[in-house]
Amino acid sequence: MNYYSSGALVSFLVFGLGLLALFWGVSAYRLNSGSHSGKRMCAICVCVFLWDFGYAWMGLCYGDQTAYIARAIGLAAIHAYMIGIVIYVAFLAQFPKKILTVFEVFYIPVCVVCWYMIAGKDSVEFVETPYGYYFKSHFSIARLGQFLSIFAALLMFYIVLLYWYKKTEYRRYRQLIKRFSWIGVILSAGYLLDTLIPMIFHTPAVPGSVIGAFFASFLIYRISRKYIAFAASINSIAGYIFSKVETPILIMDTDGSVMLFNDKAAEYFQVSREAMRGKKKEELFDVLYNGEAAEDVAGMVKFEEEENLYMVRGREVCCKLAMTEARDEFGDLLYSVVFVQDMTSEQKVMRLMRESREAAEAANQAKSNFLANMSHEIRTPMNAIIGMSDIMLQNEDLSEDLKNQVLDIKGAGTSLLGIINDVLDISKIEAGKYELVNNLYDLPSMLHDVSNIIGVRLLETPVEFKLFINPTIPHSLVGDVLRIRQILLNIIGNAVKFTRTGSITMRVDWNGDQENTLLCFDVIDTGIGIKEEDLKDIFGIFNQVNTRKNRHIAGTGLGLAISKNLAELMGGDITVDSVYGEGSTFHITLRQKVTEYKQMGEQVANSLEEKRYLQSVREKQLVIEAFPDAKVLIVDDNRVNLVVAKGVMKPYQMQIDTASSGKDAIELVKANDYDIIFMDHMMPELDGIDTTHLIRELDDGKYMDLPIIALTANAVGEAREMFISEGLQDFLAKPIDKKELDAVIHRWLK
């Protein structure tokens, strides 16, 4: 009876410990009910309660055959408890799920088998002890399996703790981990009393494990409270930042409704806090641009390659959204965090930039249209003047006086044409559409041509032109020889204008290697010079310095600007030194290439300097080759242009027809087989491009390969490329240059 009284006292004490553990579990759950950590802690404490309940009931079953049922409940709770603490600590440590899953897959079946083998009525012997009605057992495979399964759980528990310790960066967490390690020690001590020692020495079990489980649970509870408090402190800091940050932040639930927002968001959307909660994203924003084509809203500008632009509904403001999602350990969406970046100021800047760009494009287009019209309107009469002059000069019966007058007319027309070309050149350079045409050229021939042209200009002046050449300079170079000639004629021509006595000297040199040559020209004159304060302005567009003194000197102020820009396009530069009243020196550098180095040599250099360069190395005089079998059609709405074109082509002895409109041209093409067509661009009703398209479509494409050459005064910008892209094969500008005409005829009739 004494045994029963003491045993009942121990059982009630064990049951009380179980109730206390259950209370801790419920408290942990209520403290952190929204997370899985609170649920897992509660589950562990429920296992302790069932463990203690089973052993307390078993201690009161003196002589009762139901003691084994109470023991079976306690044994099941033991295995569930061990699995629970491993899963709980693994959750806190964020242990790899795959490894934990493998452990559970193997461990749980082993526990079930062991429990089944040792929970039966006949598996143990129950005896009366001072602390209740308890069992004793001898060594068996089932008891060994139970021991090893518990040992395996403890080993896994420490593996998880070690992983957590190595991974964490917080010293507070490491302190908590060290405290967690005592749980294994406490549980091991309890298992010694009621599992290992009774199995080895065949003595009655002592309820040490239930007491150890209680204290282990108490330790888990206390440690978890600190863990949760630490997490809460971090959340408090996050909450402070959330409320104080100056960026609107929205937190949306899984349905896309606002569940939390900071003060800045309520202010930004101008919505009351009550009305803000629960709003959907589409109730707050209108999509402005989401990566696909969308209409502008309230004049807002779409950013190129920019996504997620929105208008705030009810306000004239634009914003960009940055979204991130928070998910739990199972991958389920918890909430979405939306950061709202205001883009209104950027939009205003973009709108101003767009308006400025559109205004600049409109102005540039207006300028291009003006230049195209001006080119056409001026080149058309120039074509008549220069063309008629060429036709008259072909008349061998022309008197000398009349011939000189015609030459003066042609010279004036050519001079005016040069001014037009300068204006077009500078417009192309400003638009960034100027392209160099690099070809192999003969340097002595180019220098000879320049020297001859300048010599003719100086014939009736007392000014001497001198030329000095480094004989080691390459004989042939690769570059745009026409533009180099243009630069030299502009610079030396400028010297001719401002030099009344003395000399103009050009020194030609080079440096660099054979692959990358820097061609150097120094043009030195003894003219009036340039004032020091004017040096900075001489390369400006339309700039002419000291115009009051030099008002009798003709010029547009474009030559130097064009020359400097062309030099820079060639990888060089033009600079100037000048002393007012004494003269100026222009330094020209142009980067060229050498395909095969062969020096000019002393003999050629000397002959150029002495103006004795042989005619055989110059361009040959134009030799006209007749094409009597060729049938040609010239299309132009201007009668004078037709007369000029026909007259210039007369020496070729071709069969020439003319048409004054696109419609007439189409009819003539249907009735004749032409070898080549020269097509004007700007004509009424059907222009040259439309007429070309219609000709190409005649007779199922019969005329797709018929050579149609643009013969036009439109020489602005990329005219050649535009005509070729529209189906014409070549381009010839008005006024007609005889050499260019000859090249076109030979190119398409040969």
Tab-separated table of N, CA and C in Angstrom, residues 350-474:
chain	number	residue	atom	x	y	z
A	350	MET	N	11.603	64.310	-70.164
A	350	MET	CA	11.500	63.567	-71.413
A	350	MET	C	10.567	64.267	-72.397
A	351	ARG	N	9.485	64.851	-71.869
A	351	ARG	CA	8.545	65.552	-72.742
A	351	ARG	C	9.208	66.769	-73.379
A	352	LEU	N	9.979	67.530	-72.556
A	352	LEU	CA	10.685	68.688	-73.092
A	352	LEU	C	11.723	68.260	-74.116
A	353	MET	N	12.416	67.145	-73.814
A	353	MET	CA	13.407	66.636	-74.769
A	353	MET	C	12.741	66.208	-76.069
A	354	ARG	N	11.564	65.545	-75.932
A	354	ARG	CA	10.853	65.124	-77.134
A	354	ARG	C	10.414	66.322	-77.960
A	355	GLU	N	9.864	67.346	-77.278
A	355	GLU	CA	9.419	68.532	-77.990
A	355	GLU	C	10.593	69.235	-78.665
A	356	SER	N	11.740	69.295	-77.937
A	356	SER	CA	12.928	69.933	-78.510
A	356	SER	C	13.436	69.137	-79.699
A	357	ARG	N	13.422	67.791	-79.562
A	357	ARG	CA	13.883	66.953	-80.658
A	357	ARG	C	12.975	67.103	-81.877
A	358	GLU	N	11.651	67.121	-81.618
A	358	GLU	CA	10.719	67.261	-82.731
A	358	GLU	C	10.865	68.613	-83.411
A	359	ALA	N	11.105	69.656	-82.574
A	359	ALA	CA	11.299	70.984	-83.156
A	359	ALA	C	12.575	71.020	-83.989
A	360	ALA	N	13.654	70.377	-83.449
A	360	ALA	CA	14.919	70.343	-84.191
A	360	ALA	C	14.771	69.541	-85.480
A	361	GLU	N	14.038	68.416	-85.396
A	361	GLU	CA	13.825	67.602	-86.596
A	361	GLU	C	12.995	68.352	-87.625
A	362	ALA	N	11.983	69.099	-87.132
A	362	ALA	CA	11.158	69.879	-88.055
A	362	ALA	C	11.984	70.974	-88.725
A	363	ALA	N	12.841	71.629	-87.900
A	363	ALA	CA	13.694	72.676	-88.471
A	363	ALA	C	14.684	72.090	-89.468
A	364	ASN	N	15.240	70.925	-89.103
A	364	ASN	CA	16.196	70.283	-90.009
A	364	ASN	C	15.515	69.845	-91.309
A	365	GLN	N	14.272	69.328	-91.163
A	365	GLN	CA	13.529	68.915	-92.356
A	365	GLN	C	13.187	70.122	-93.223
A	366	ALA	N	12.818	71.230	-92.534
A	366	ALA	CA	12.507	72.449	-93.286
A	366	ALA	C	13.749	72.942	-94.029
A	367	LYS	N	14.905	72.864	-93.333
A	367	LYS	CA	16.152	73.283	-93.984
A	367	LYS	C	16.475	72.374	-95.170
A	368	SER	N	16.282	71.058	-94.955
A	368	SER	CA	16.561	70.105	-96.043
A	368	SER	C	15.649	70.361	-97.235
A	369	ASN	N	14.363	70.619	-96.940
A	369	ASN	CA	13.418	70.912	-98.030
A	369	ASN	C	13.813	72.192	-98.763
A	370	PHE	N	14.199	73.186	-97.956
A	370	PHE	CA	14.616	74.463	-98.565
A	370	PHE	C	15.840	74.267	-99.451
A	371	LEU	N	16.841	73.515	-98.928
A	371	LEU	CA	18.054	73.293	-99.707
A	371	LEU	C	17.766	72.483	-100.966
A	372	ALA	N	16.879	71.484	-100.828
A	372	ALA	CA	16.527	70.681	-102.008
A	372	ALA	C	15.866	71.557	-103.062
A	373	ASN	N	14.917	72.397	-102.630
A	373	ASN	CA	14.226	73.275	-103.586
A	373	ASN	C	15.183	74.308	-104.173
A	374	MET	N	16.050	74.862	-103.269
A	374	MET	CA	17.001	75.854	-103.745
A	374	MET	C	17.967	75.228	-104.745
A	375	SER	N	18.443	74.023	-104.409
A	375	SER	CA	19.357	73.322	-105.312
A	375	SER	C	18.698	73.109	-106.672
A	376	HIS	N	17.441	72.664	-106.643
A	376	HIS	CA	16.738	72.390	-107.895
A	376	HIS	C	16.489	73.675	-108.676
A	377	GLU	N	16.014	74.714	-107.980
A	377	GLU	CA	15.644	75.955	-108.663
A	377	GLU	C	16.855	76.693	-109.205
A	378	ILE	N	18.009	76.609	-108.492
A	378	ILE	CA	19.201	77.333	-108.966
A	378	ILE	C	19.984	76.496	-109.962
A	379	ARG	N	20.074	75.183	-109.692
A	379	ARG	CA	20.834	74.331	-110.604
A	379	ARG	C	20.169	74.227	-111.986
A	380	THR	N	18.855	74.348	-112.013
A	380	THR	CA	18.170	74.244	-113.307
A	380	THR	C	18.600	75.357	-114.255
A	381	PRO	N	18.539	76.646	-113.863
A	381	PRO	CA	19.061	77.680	-114.783
A	381	PRO	C	20.578	77.595	-114.965
A	382	MET	N	21.302	77.142	-113.901
A	382	MET	CA	22.747	76.977	-114.055
A	382	MET	C	23.056	75.916	-115.103
A	383	ASN	N	22.237	74.873	-115.114
A	383	ASN	CA	22.407	73.829	-116.123
A	383	ASN	C	22.247	74.421	-117.523
A	384	ALA	N	21.256	75.320	-117.658
A	384	ALA	CA	21.036	75.960	-118.963
A	384	ALA	C	22.207	76.860	-119.332
A	385	ILE	N	22.684	77.656	-118.374
A	385	ILE	CA	23.768	78.608	-118.651
A	385	ILE	C	25.055	77.876	-119.023
A	386	ILE	N	25.463	76.912	-118.151
A	386	ILE	CA	26.726	76.207	-118.398
A	386	ILE	C	26.585	75.284	-119.607
A	387	GLY	N	25.428	74.591	-119.709
A	387	GLY	CA	25.221	73.671	-120.838
A	387	GLY	C	25.203	74.395	-122.164
A	388	MET	N	24.465	75.524	-122.237
A	388	MET	CA	24.426	76.293	-123.486
A	388	MET	C	25.810	76.839	-123.829
A	389	SER	N	26.574	77.200	-122.785
A	389	SER	CA	27.934	77.691	-123.034
A	389	SER	C	28.781	76.598	-123.661
A	390	ASP	N	28.676	75.370	-123.121
A	390	ASP	CA	29.440	74.253	-123.683
A	390	ASP	C	29.033	73.984	-125.133
A	391	ILE	N	27.725	74.064	-125.402
A	391	ILE	CA	27.251	73.821	-126.771
A	391	ILE	C	27.789	74.886	-127.719
A	392	MET	N	27.786	76.163	-127.288
A	392	MET	CA	28.288	77.247	-128.132
A	392	MET	C	29.784	77.112	-128.366
A	393	LEU	N	30.512	76.638	-127.324
A	393	LEU	CA	31.967	76.500	-127.470
A	393	LEU	C	32.342	75.376	-128.425
A	394	GLN	N	31.372	74.480	-128.721
A	394	GLN	CA	31.637	73.422	-129.690
A	394	GLN	C	31.639	73.952	-131.132
A	395	ASN	N	31.128	75.170	-131.296
A	395	ASN	CA	31.055	75.790	-132.622
A	395	ASN	C	32.434	76.347	-132.989
A	396	GLU	N	33.073	75.757	-133.984
A	396	GLU	CA	34.417	76.173	-134.375
A	396	GLU	C	34.426	77.512	-135.108
A	397	ASP	N	33.261	77.975	-135.585
A	397	ASP	CA	33.187	79.246	-136.318
A	397	ASP	C	33.025	80.446	-135.390
A	398	LEU	N	33.010	80.193	-134.075
A	398	LEU	CA	32.807	81.274	-133.101
A	398	LEU	C	34.014	82.205	-133.110
A	399	SER	N	33.758	83.538	-133.175
A	399	SER	CA	34.858	84.503	-133.154
A	399	SER	C	35.553	84.491	-131.804
A	400	GLU	N	36.791	85.022	-131.784
A	400	GLU	CA	37.571	84.995	-130.543
A	400	GLU	C	36.905	85.824	-129.454
A	401	ASP	N	36.405	87.028	-129.840
A	401	ASP	CA	35.742	87.874	-128.836
A	401	ASP	C	34.501	87.191	-128.282
A	402	LEU	N	33.675	86.625	-129.179
A	402	LEU	CA	32.455	85.948	-128.726
A	402	LEU	C	32.792	84.719	-127.887
A	403	LYS	N	33.864	84.024	-128.278
A	403	LYS	CA	34.288	82.848	-127.509
A	403	LYS	C	34.695	83.255	-126.090
A	404	ASN	N	35.426	84.376	-125.959
A	404	ASN	CA	35.829	84.850	-124.629
A	404	ASN	C	34.614	85.239	-123.792
A	405	GLN	N	33.621	85.867	-124.446
A	405	GLN	CA	32.407	86.241	-123.717
A	405	GLN	C	31.653	84.998	-123.216
A	406	VAL	N	31.611	83.962	-124.073
A	406	VAL	CA	30.955	82.721	-123.647
A	406	VAL	C	31.727	82.087	-122.494
A	407	LEU	N	33.059	82.119	-122.572
A	407	LEU	CA	33.880	81.585	-121.478
A	407	LEU	C	33.628	82.353	-120.179
A	408	ASP	N	33.456	83.681	-120.284
A	408	ASP	CA	33.143	84.482	-119.086
A	408	ASP	C	31.797	84.070	-118.502
A	409	ILE	N	30.820	83.846	-119.383
A	409	ILE	CA	29.499	83.399	-118.907
A	409	ILE	C	29.613	82.051	-118.187
A	410	LYS	N	30.355	81.127	-118.822
A	410	LYS	CA	30.514	79.808	-118.214
A	410	LYS	C	31.275	79.915	-116.885
A	411	GLY	N	32.291	80.770	-116.840
A	411	GLY	CA	33.059	80.933	-115.606
A	411	GLY	C	32.203	81.478	-114.472
A	412	ALA	N	31.347	82.463	-114.794
A	412	ALA	CA	30.463	83.020	-113.768
A	412	ALA	C	29.479	81.958	-113.277
A	413	GLY	N	28.951	81.184	-114.223
A	413	GLY	CA	28.028	80.112	-113.831
A	413	GLY	C	28.709	79.063	-112.973
A	414	THR	N	29.946	78.722	-113.370
A	414	THR	CA	30.691	77.732	-112.590
A	414	THR	C	30.985	78.248	-111.193
A	415	SER	N	31.316	79.542	-111.075
A	415	SER	CA	31.572	80.148	-109.762
A	415	SER	C	30.326	80.090	-108.884
A	416	LEU	N	29.181	80.439	-109.470
A	416	LEU	CA	27.929	80.379	-108.708
A	416	LEU	C	27.611	78.934	-108.303
A	417	LEU	N	27.899	77.995	-109.210
A	417	LEU	CA	27.674	76.591	-108.893
A	417	LEU	C	28.556	76.149	-107.720
A	418	GLY	N	29.791	76.692	-107.658
A	418	GLY	CA	30.674	76.375	-106.537
A	418	GLY	C	30.106	76.853	-105.213
A	419	ILE	N	29.468	78.028	-105.218
A	419	ILE	CA	28.843	78.539	-103.993
A	419	ILE	C	27.697	77.621	-103.555
A	420	ILE	N	26.888	77.216	-104.537
A	420	ILE	CA	25.780	76.303	-104.221
A	420	ILE	C	26.324	75.003	-103.618
A	421	ASN	N	27.373	74.488	-104.225
A	421	ASN	CA	27.961	73.245	-103.715
A	421	ASN	C	28.498	73.414	-102.298
A	422	ASP	N	29.074	74.585	-102.003
A	422	ASP	CA	29.568	74.846	-100.641
A	422	ASP	C	28.429	74.813	-99.635
A	423	VAL	N	27.313	75.439	-99.981
A	423	VAL	CA	26.154	75.453	-99.080
A	423	VAL	C	25.646	74.032	-98.844
A	424	LEU	N	25.576	73.240	-99.907
A	424	LEU	CA	25.106	71.865	-99.761
A	424	LEU	C	26.092	71.030	-98.947
A	425	ASP	N	27.390	71.249	-99.171
A	425	ASP	CA	28.406	70.505	-98.420
A	425	ASP	C	28.298	70.777	-96.928
A	426	ILE	N	28.190	72.044	-96.545
A	426	ILE	CA	28.150	72.371	-95.115
A	426	ILE	C	26.871	71.847	-94.478
A	427	SER	N	25.775	71.815	-95.242
A	427	SER	CA	24.522	71.278	-94.686
A	427	SER	C	24.648	69.778	-94.441
A	428	LYS	N	25.322	69.064	-95.352
A	428	LYS	CA	25.522	67.628	-95.165
A	428	LYS	C	26.466	67.350	-93.999
A	429	ILE	N	27.495	68.175	-93.856
A	429	ILE	CA	28.429	67.996	-92.736
A	429	ILE	C	27.720	68.226	-91.414
A	430	GLU	N	26.907	69.285	-91.327
A	430	GLU	CA	26.167	69.568	-90.092
A	430	GLU	C	25.201	68.443	-89.744
A	431	ALA	N	24.599	67.828	-90.760
A	431	ALA	CA	23.634	66.752	-90.522
A	431	ALA	C	24.318	65.417	-90.257
A	432	GLY	N	25.659	65.373	-90.358
A	432	GLY	CA	26.385	64.132	-90.126
A	432	GLY	C	26.194	63.110	-91.227
A	433	LYS	N	25.837	63.569	-92.432
A	433	LYS	CA	25.556	62.650	-93.535
A	433	LYS	C	26.635	62.697	-94.621
A	434	TYR	N	27.740	63.360	-94.305
A	434	TYR	CA	28.788	63.485	-95.311
A	434	TYR	C	29.660	62.235	-95.257
A	435	GLU	N	29.851	61.606	-96.392
A	435	GLU	CA	30.666	60.396	-96.455
A	435	GLU	C	31.811	60.586	-97.434
A	436	LEU	N	32.986	60.123	-97.017
A	436	LEU	CA	34.155	60.186	-97.886
A	436	LEU	C	34.165	58.979	-98.815
A	437	VAL	N	34.664	59.183	-100.026
A	437	VAL	CA	34.795	58.095	-101.002
A	437	VAL	C	36.288	57.872	-101.220
A	438	ASN	N	36.829	56.855	-100.581
A	438	ASN	CA	38.273	56.604	-100.632
A	438	ASN	C	38.626	55.675	-101.786
A	439	ASN	N	39.581	56.120	-102.599
A	439	ASN	CA	40.088	55.325	-103.712
A	439	ASN	C	41.591	55.556	-103.849
A	440	LEU	N	42.229	54.676	-104.587
A	440	LEU	CA	43.651	54.847	-104.881
A	440	LEU	C	43.813	56.028	-105.851
A	441	TYR	N	44.723	56.949	-105.523
A	441	TYR	CA	44.937	58.098	-106.412
A	441	TYR	C	46.431	58.388	-106.542
A	442	ASP	N	46.735	59.153	-107.597
A	442	ASP	CA	48.112	59.516	-107.927
A	442	ASP	C	48.387	60.899	-107.349
A	443	LEU	N	49.265	60.965	-106.334
A	443	LEU	CA	49.524	62.236	-105.665
A	443	LEU	C	50.146	63.281	-106.595
A	444	PRO	N	51.134	62.938	-107.429
A	444	PRO	CA	51.682	63.964	-108.341
A	444	PRO	C	50.631	64.557	-109.268
A	445	SER	N	49.716	63.744	-109.777
A	445	SER	CA	48.671	64.265	-110.668
A	445	SER	C	47.787	65.263	-109.936
A	446	MET	N	47.429	64.936	-108.705
A	446	MET	CA	46.582	65.841	-107.933
A	446	MET	C	47.308	67.157	-107.662
A	447	LEU	N	48.581	67.096	-107.282
A	447	LEU	CA	49.346	68.318	-107.017
A	447	LEU	C	49.520	69.141	-108.293
A	448	HIS	N	49.697	68.460	-109.412
A	448	HIS	CA	49.821	69.166	-110.693
A	448	HIS	C	48.541	69.918	-111.035
A	449	ASP	N	47.399	69.277	-110.829
A	449	ASP	CA	46.117	69.930	-111.125
A	449	ASP	C	45.921	71.160	-110.254
A	450	VAL	N	46.208	71.023	-108.971
A	450	VAL	CA	46.052	72.156	-108.052
A	450	VAL	C	46.994	73.280	-108.447
A	451	SER	N	48.222	72.921	-108.757
A	451	SER	CA	49.214	73.928	-109.138
A	451	SER	C	48.788	74.666	-110.407
A	452	ASN	N	48.258	73.934	-111.377
A	452	ASN	CA	47.806	74.566	-112.621
A	452	ASN	C	46.651	75.522	-112.381
A	453	ILE	N	45.656	75.069	-111.584
A	453	ILE	CA	44.479	75.915	-111.320
A	453	ILE	C	44.896	77.198	-110.620
A	454	ILE	N	45.763	77.070	-109.594
A	454	ILE	CA	46.212	78.261	-108.868
A	454	ILE	C	47.053	79.147	-109.791
A	455	GLY	N	47.868	78.510	-110.648
A	455	GLY	CA	48.684	79.293	-111.582
A	455	GLY	C	47.838	80.138	-112.511
A	456	VAL	N	46.724	79.579	-112.997
A	456	VAL	CA	45.821	80.332	-113.872
A	456	VAL	C	45.235	81.527	-113.134
A	457	ARG	N	44.857	81.328	-111.842
A	457	ARG	CA	44.277	82.437	-111.067
A	457	ARG	C	45.285	83.559	-110.838
A	458	LEU	N	46.587	83.233	-110.820
A	458	LEU	CA	47.608	84.236	-110.509
A	458	LEU	C	48.250	84.838	-111.764
A	459	LEU	N	47.749	84.479	-112.954
A	459	LEU	CA	48.380	84.913	-114.194
A	459	LEU	C	48.517	86.424	-114.288
A	460	GLU	N	47.482	87.152	-113.905
A	460	GLU	CA	47.479	88.604	-114.076
A	460	GLU	C	47.813	89.333	-112.783
A	461	THR	N	48.499	88.653	-111.865
A	461	THR	CA	48.911	89.284	-110.603
A	461	THR	C	50.425	89.154	-110.467
A	462	PRO	N	51.032	89.982	-109.606
A	462	PRO	CA	52.488	89.892	-109.394
A	462	PRO	C	52.866	88.835	-108.358
A	463	VAL	N	51.908	88.028	-107.945
A	463	VAL	CA	52.153	87.048	-106.890
A	463	VAL	C	52.717	85.774	-107.503
A	464	GLU	N	53.773	85.233	-106.884
A	464	GLU	CA	54.421	84.013	-107.367
A	464	GLU	C	53.940	82.813	-106.540
A	465	PHE	N	53.681	81.709	-107.217
A	465	PHE	CA	53.297	80.477	-106.526
A	465	PHE	C	54.485	79.524	-106.506
A	466	LYS	N	54.868	79.080	-105.299
A	466	LYS	CA	56.015	78.199	-105.119
A	466	LYS	C	55.549	76.868	-104.533
A	467	LEU	N	56.190	75.809	-104.957
A	467	LEU	CA	55.822	74.465	-104.499
A	467	LEU	C	57.084	73.710	-104.094
A	468	PHE	N	57.093	73.141	-102.867
A	468	PHE	CA	58.222	72.356	-102.376
A	468	PHE	C	57.686	71.013	-101.875
A	469	ILE	N	58.292	69.927	-102.337
A	469	ILE	CA	57.769	68.583	-102.052
A	469	ILE	C	58.881	67.707	-101.507
A	470	ASN	N	58.598	66.969	-100.440
A	470	ASN	CA	59.522	65.964	-99.921
A	470	ASN	C	59.536	64.791	-100.909
A	471	PRO	N	60.674	64.506	-101.543
A	471	PRO	CA	60.695	63.461	-102.582
A	471	PRO	C	60.437	62.055	-102.057
A	472	THR	N	60.518	61.859	-100.739
A	472	THR	CA	60.272	60.507	-100.195
A	472	THR	C	58.795	60.234	-99.969
A	473	ILE	N	57.955	61.220	-100.241
A	473	ILE	CA	56.517	61.046	-100.011
A	473	ILE	C	55.976	59.955	-100.938
A	474	PRO	N	54.990	59.149	-100.489
A	474	PRO	CA	54.458	58.080	-101.352
A	474	PRO	C	53.884	58.634	-102.656
